[in-house]
Coordinates of C-alpha atoms in Angstrom, one line a residue:
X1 CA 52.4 167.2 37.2
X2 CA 49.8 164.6 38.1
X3 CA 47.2 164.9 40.4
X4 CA 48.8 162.2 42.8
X5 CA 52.3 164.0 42.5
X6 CA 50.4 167.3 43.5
X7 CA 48.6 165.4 46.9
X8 CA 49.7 167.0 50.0
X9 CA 52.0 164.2 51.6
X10 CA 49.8 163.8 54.6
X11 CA 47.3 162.6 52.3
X12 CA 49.0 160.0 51.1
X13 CA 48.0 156.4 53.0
X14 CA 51.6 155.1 54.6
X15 CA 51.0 152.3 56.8
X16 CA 54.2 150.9 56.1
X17 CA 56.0 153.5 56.9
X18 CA 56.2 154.1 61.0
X19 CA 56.7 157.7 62.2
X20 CA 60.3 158.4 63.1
X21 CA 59.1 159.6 66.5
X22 CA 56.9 156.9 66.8
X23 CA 58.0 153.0 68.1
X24 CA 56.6 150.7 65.4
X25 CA 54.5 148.7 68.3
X26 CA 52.0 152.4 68.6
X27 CA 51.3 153.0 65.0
X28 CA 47.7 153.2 64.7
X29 CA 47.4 152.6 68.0
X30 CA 45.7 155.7 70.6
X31 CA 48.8 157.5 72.8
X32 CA 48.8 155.8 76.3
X33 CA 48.4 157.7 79.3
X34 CA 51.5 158.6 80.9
X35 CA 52.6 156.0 83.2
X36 CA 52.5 156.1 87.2
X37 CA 55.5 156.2 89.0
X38 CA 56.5 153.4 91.3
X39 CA 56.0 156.2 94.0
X40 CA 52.2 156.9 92.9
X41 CA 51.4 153.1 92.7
X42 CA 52.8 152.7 96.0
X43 CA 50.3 155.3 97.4
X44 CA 47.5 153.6 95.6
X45 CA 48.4 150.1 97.6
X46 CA 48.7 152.2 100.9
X47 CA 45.2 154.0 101.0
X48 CA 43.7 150.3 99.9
X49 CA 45.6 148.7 102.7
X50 CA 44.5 151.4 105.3
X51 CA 40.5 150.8 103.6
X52 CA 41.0 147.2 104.5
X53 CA 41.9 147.6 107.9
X54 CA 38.9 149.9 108.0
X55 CA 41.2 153.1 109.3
X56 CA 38.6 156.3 109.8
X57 CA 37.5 157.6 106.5
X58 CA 38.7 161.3 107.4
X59 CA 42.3 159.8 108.1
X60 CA 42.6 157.9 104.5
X61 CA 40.9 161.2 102.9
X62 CA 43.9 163.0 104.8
X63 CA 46.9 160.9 103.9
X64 CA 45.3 160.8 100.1
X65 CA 45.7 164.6 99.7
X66 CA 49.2 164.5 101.1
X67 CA 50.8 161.9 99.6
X68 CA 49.0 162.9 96.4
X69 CA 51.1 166.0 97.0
X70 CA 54.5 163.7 98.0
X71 CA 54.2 162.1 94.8
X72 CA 54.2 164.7 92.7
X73 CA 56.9 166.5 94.6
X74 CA 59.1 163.7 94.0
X75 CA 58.3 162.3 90.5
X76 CA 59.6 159.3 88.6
X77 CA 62.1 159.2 91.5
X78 CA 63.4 155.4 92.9
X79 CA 62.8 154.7 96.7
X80 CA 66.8 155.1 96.6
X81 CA 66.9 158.2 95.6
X82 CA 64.5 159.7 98.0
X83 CA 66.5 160.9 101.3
X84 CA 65.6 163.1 104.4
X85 CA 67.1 165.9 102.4
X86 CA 64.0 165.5 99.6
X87 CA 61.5 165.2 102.3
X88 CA 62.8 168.0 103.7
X89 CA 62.6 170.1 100.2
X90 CA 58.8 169.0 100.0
X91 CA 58.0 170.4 103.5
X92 CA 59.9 173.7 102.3
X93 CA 57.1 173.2 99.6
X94 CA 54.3 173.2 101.3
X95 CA 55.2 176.0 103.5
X96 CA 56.0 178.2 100.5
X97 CA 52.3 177.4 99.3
X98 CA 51.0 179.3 103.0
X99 CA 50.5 175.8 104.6
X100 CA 50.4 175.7 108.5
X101 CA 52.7 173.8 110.5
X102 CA 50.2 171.7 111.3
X103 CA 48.9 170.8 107.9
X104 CA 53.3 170.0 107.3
X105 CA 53.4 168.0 110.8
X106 CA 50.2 165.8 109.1
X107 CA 51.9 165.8 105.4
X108 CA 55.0 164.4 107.4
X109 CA 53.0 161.5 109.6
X110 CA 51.6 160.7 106.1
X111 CA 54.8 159.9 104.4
X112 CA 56.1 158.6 107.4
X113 CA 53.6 156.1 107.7
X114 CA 53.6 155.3 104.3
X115 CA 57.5 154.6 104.8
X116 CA 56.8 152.2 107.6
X117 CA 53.9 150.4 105.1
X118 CA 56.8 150.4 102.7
X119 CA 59.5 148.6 105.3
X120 CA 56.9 146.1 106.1
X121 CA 56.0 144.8 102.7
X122 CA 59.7 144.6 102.1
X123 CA 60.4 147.3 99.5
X124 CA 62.2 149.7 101.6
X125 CA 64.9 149.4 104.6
X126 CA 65.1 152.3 105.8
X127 CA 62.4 155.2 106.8
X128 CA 64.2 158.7 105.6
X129 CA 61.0 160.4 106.8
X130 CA 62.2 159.3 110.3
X131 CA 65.1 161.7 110.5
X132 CA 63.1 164.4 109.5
X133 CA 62.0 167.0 112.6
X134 CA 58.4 167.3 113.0
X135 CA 57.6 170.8 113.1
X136 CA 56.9 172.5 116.8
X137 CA 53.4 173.2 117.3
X138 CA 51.8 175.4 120.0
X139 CA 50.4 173.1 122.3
X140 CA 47.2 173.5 122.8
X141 CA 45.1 171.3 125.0
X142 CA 41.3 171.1 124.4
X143 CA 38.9 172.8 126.8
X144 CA 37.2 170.0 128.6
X145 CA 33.4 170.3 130.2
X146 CA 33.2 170.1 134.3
X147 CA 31.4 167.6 135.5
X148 CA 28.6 170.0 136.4
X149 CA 28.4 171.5 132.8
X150 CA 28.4 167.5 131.3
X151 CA 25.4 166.7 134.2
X152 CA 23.7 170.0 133.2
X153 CA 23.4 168.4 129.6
X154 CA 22.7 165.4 130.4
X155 CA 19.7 166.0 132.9
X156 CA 18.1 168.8 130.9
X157 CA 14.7 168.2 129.1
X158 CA 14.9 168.0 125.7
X159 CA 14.0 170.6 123.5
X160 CA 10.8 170.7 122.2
X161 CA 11.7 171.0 118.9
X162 CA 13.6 167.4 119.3
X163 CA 12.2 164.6 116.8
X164 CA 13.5 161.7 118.5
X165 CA 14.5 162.4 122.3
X166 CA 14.9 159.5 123.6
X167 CA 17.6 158.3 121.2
X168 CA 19.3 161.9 121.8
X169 CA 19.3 161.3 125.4
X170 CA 21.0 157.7 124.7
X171 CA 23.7 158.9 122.4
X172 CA 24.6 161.5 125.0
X173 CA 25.3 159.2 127.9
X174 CA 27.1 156.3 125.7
X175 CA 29.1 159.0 124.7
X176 CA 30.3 160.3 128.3
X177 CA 29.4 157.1 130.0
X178 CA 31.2 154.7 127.9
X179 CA 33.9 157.4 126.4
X180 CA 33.9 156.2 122.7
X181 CA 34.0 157.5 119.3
X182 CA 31.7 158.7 117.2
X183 CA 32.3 156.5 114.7
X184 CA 31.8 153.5 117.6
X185 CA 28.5 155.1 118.7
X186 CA 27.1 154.8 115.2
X187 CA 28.5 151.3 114.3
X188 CA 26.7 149.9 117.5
X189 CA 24.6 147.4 116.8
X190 CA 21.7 145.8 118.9
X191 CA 23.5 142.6 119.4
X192 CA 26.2 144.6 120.8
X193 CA 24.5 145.2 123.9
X194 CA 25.6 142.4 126.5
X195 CA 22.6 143.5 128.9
X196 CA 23.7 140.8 131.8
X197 CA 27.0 142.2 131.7
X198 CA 26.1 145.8 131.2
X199 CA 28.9 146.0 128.6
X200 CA 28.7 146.4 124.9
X201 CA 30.8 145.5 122.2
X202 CA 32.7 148.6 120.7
X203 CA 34.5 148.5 117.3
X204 CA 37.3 150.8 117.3
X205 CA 39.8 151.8 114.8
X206 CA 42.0 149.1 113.4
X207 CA 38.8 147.1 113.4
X208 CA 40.2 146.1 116.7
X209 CA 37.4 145.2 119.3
X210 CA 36.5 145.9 123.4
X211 CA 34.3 145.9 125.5
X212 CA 33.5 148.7 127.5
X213 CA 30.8 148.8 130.2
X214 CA 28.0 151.0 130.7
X215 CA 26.3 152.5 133.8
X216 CA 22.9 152.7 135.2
X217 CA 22.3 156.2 133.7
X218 CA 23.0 154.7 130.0
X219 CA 21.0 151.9 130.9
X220 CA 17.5 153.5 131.9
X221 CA 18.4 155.9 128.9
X222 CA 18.3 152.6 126.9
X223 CA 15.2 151.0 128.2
X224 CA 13.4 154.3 127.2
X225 CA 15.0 154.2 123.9
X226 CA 14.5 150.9 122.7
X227 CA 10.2 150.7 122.8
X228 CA 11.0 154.1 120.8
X229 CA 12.7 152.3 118.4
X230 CA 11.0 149.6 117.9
X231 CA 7.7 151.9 117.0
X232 CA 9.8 153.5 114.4
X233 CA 10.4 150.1 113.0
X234 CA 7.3 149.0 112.9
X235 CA 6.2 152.3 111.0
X236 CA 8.7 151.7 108.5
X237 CA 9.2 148.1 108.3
X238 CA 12.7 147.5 108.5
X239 CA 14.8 145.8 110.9
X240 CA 18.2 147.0 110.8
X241 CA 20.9 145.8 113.5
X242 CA 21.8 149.4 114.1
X243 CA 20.9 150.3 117.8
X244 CA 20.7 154.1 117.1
X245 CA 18.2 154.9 114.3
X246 CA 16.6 157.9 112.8
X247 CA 13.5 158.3 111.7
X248 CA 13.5 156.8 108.5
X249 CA 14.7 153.8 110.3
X250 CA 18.4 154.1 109.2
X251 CA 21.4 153.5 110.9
X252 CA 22.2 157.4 112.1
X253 CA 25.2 158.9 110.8
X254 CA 28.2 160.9 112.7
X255 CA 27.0 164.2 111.1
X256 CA 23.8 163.6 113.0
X257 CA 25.1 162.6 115.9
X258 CA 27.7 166.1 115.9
X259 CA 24.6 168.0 115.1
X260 CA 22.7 166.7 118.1
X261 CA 25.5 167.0 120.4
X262 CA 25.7 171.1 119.0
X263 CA 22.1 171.6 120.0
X264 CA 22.2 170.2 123.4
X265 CA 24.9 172.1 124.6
X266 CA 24.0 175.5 123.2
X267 CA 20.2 175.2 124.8
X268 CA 21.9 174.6 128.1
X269 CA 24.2 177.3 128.1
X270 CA 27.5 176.0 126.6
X271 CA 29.6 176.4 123.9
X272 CA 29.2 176.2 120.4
X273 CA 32.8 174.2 119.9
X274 CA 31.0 171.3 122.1
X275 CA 31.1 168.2 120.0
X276 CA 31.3 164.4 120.6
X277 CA 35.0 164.0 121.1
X278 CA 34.4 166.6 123.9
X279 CA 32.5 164.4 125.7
X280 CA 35.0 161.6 124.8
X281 CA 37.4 164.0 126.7
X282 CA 35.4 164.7 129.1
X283 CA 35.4 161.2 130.2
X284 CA 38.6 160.3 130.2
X285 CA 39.7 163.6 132.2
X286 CA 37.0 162.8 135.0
X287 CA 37.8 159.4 135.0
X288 CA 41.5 160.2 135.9
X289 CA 40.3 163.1 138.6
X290 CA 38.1 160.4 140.7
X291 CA 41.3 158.6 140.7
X292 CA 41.0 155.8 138.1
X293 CA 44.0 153.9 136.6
X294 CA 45.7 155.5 133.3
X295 CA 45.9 152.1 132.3
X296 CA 42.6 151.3 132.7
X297 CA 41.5 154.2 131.2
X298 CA 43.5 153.4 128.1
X299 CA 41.8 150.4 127.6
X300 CA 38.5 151.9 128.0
X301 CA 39.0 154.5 125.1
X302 CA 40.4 151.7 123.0
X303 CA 44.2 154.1 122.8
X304 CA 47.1 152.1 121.1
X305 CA 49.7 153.9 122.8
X306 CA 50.1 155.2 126.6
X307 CA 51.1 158.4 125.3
X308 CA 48.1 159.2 124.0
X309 CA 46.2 158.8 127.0
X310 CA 48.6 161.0 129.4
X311 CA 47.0 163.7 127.7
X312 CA 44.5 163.5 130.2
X313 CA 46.8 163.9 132.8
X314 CA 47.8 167.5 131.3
X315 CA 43.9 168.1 131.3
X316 CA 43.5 167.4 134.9
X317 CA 46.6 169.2 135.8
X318 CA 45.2 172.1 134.0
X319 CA 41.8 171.6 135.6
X320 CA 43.4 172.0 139.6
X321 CA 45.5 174.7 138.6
X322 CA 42.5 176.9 137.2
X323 CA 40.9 175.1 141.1
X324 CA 43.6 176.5 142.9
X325 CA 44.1 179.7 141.4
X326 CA 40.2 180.3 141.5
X327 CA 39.7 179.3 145.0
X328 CA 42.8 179.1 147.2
X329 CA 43.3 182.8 149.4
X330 CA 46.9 183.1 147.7
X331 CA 46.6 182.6 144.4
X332 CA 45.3 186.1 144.7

């Protein structure tokens, strides 16, 4: 037998010859990576539509892990053939991996919102996430600050181990003062300010825009901040349009902001679950005890929907109850 006869077959060059299992187009070629379903691209056009309209980053991190989780569930699956009844499976899903029912209620506003995405551009009619229940939660209502306890912050000294006090006593009373985010504290910029007005120019989610205005407190907390800053500035040589700095001269970031928050609160005697959106509470639920409009506080906080803000009427309701049953002779 000749040496070429006795040549394992594999070593034999057969370009001509395609692999059975093989189309003739990927001879030679490297495999492909598996392709995405329609359901995965869809997801991929969602989360860039919700960068665009600059949604908060934790929400777009959120809906990423859940419908990362939705797409998988589902598969290679058509729109059509994804009913309530499926949804419904891959909430039994998540609940079989020890998920709580409010990490399901969020996987559910996830899809569902991706659903209404979906009607809008046209590729769906109908929103089967809609008929789905959302699951009960336990309503709990956040612990809000008394006036006293927000005033005991606010008018304290700062601790002497405080880099930049000034700025921490600004931050403080835009937060309770003005009632915003703390994504809208740290994207103020100096422009913002509309001094004749005493208003400034908040950017809220949505990259929708309002004014809110700001009191006499805020503003002599400003005009002690802003020589502050401008020192920093010239240290560093910079001139950034952020209105609240650190030290380097950078625009501060939320995580600062929360941290700062933390340690005022605990040096004067409060908890350590005090945050920002505490004091964004805070507002609204005093605003609503003097009397103020709910209306009027809706458009202060910058809330979409009415709903959101009769929160604060549960809050107050829950305030004069713990009144009554503290101070009234027969509640006893």
């Amino acid at each position: 037998m000749s040496a070429l006869a006795a040549a394992p077959r594999k070593d034999i060059p057969r370009k001509d010859i395609p692999r059975k299992d093989v189309p003739r187009k990927d001879v030679g070629r490297p495999a492909k990576a598996a392709r995405r379903s329609i359901v995965e691209k869809a997801v991929d056009e969602f989360l860039r539509h919700l960068r665009e309209q600059n949604s908060s980053v934790h929400t777009i991190k959120a809906y990423a892990q859940d419908l990362d989780l939705f797409s998988g569930f589902v598969g290679p699956s058509t729109w059509k053939q994804i009913d309530h009844i499926r949804i419904r499976g891959f909430l039994s899903l998540l609940y079989e991996r020890g998920l709580s029912k409010t990490s399901v209620a969020r996987a559910l506003a996830a899809v569902r919102s991706l659903y209404r995405w979906l009607a809008r551009e046209g590729v769906v009619e109908q929103n089967p996430a809609a008929l789905v229940a959302t699951p009960k939660l336990p309503k709990k209502l956040p612990r809000v600050p008394t006036v006293e306890e927000v005033n005991r912050v606010l008018d304290a000294e700062a601790p002497e181990t405080a880099a930049f006090a000034e700025r921490d006593l600004l931050l403080l009373e835009l937060l309770y003062g003005c009632g915003i985010r703390n994504s809208e504290l740290t994207g103020i910029n100096i422009e913002d300010i509309r001094y004749s007005e005493n208003a400034i120019l908040i950017r809220g989610k949505g990259k929708k825009e309002r004014y809110v205005p700001f009191g006499e407190s805020a503003r002599a907390a400003l005009n002690a901040y802003l020589p502050a800053r401008a020192k920093v500035m010239v240290t560093r040589n910079q001139a950034p349009r952020a209105l609240l700095i650190n030290l380097r001269g950078s625009r501060i970031t939320t995580r600062s902001v929360g941290r700062i928050v933390k340690r005022m609160a605990v040096a004067n005697g409060l908890s350590s679950d005090f945050h920002p959106h505490t004091l964004r509470h805070a507002f609204g639920t005093h605003m609503l005890e003097e009397g103020a409009d709910l209306r009027a506080i809706q458009e202060l906080l910058g809330h979409e929907r009415l709903s959101t803000t009769q929160r604060y009427t549960q809050l107050s309701v829950q305030h004069l109850m713990a009144v009554y049953d503290k101070t009234h002779p027969k509640a006893k």
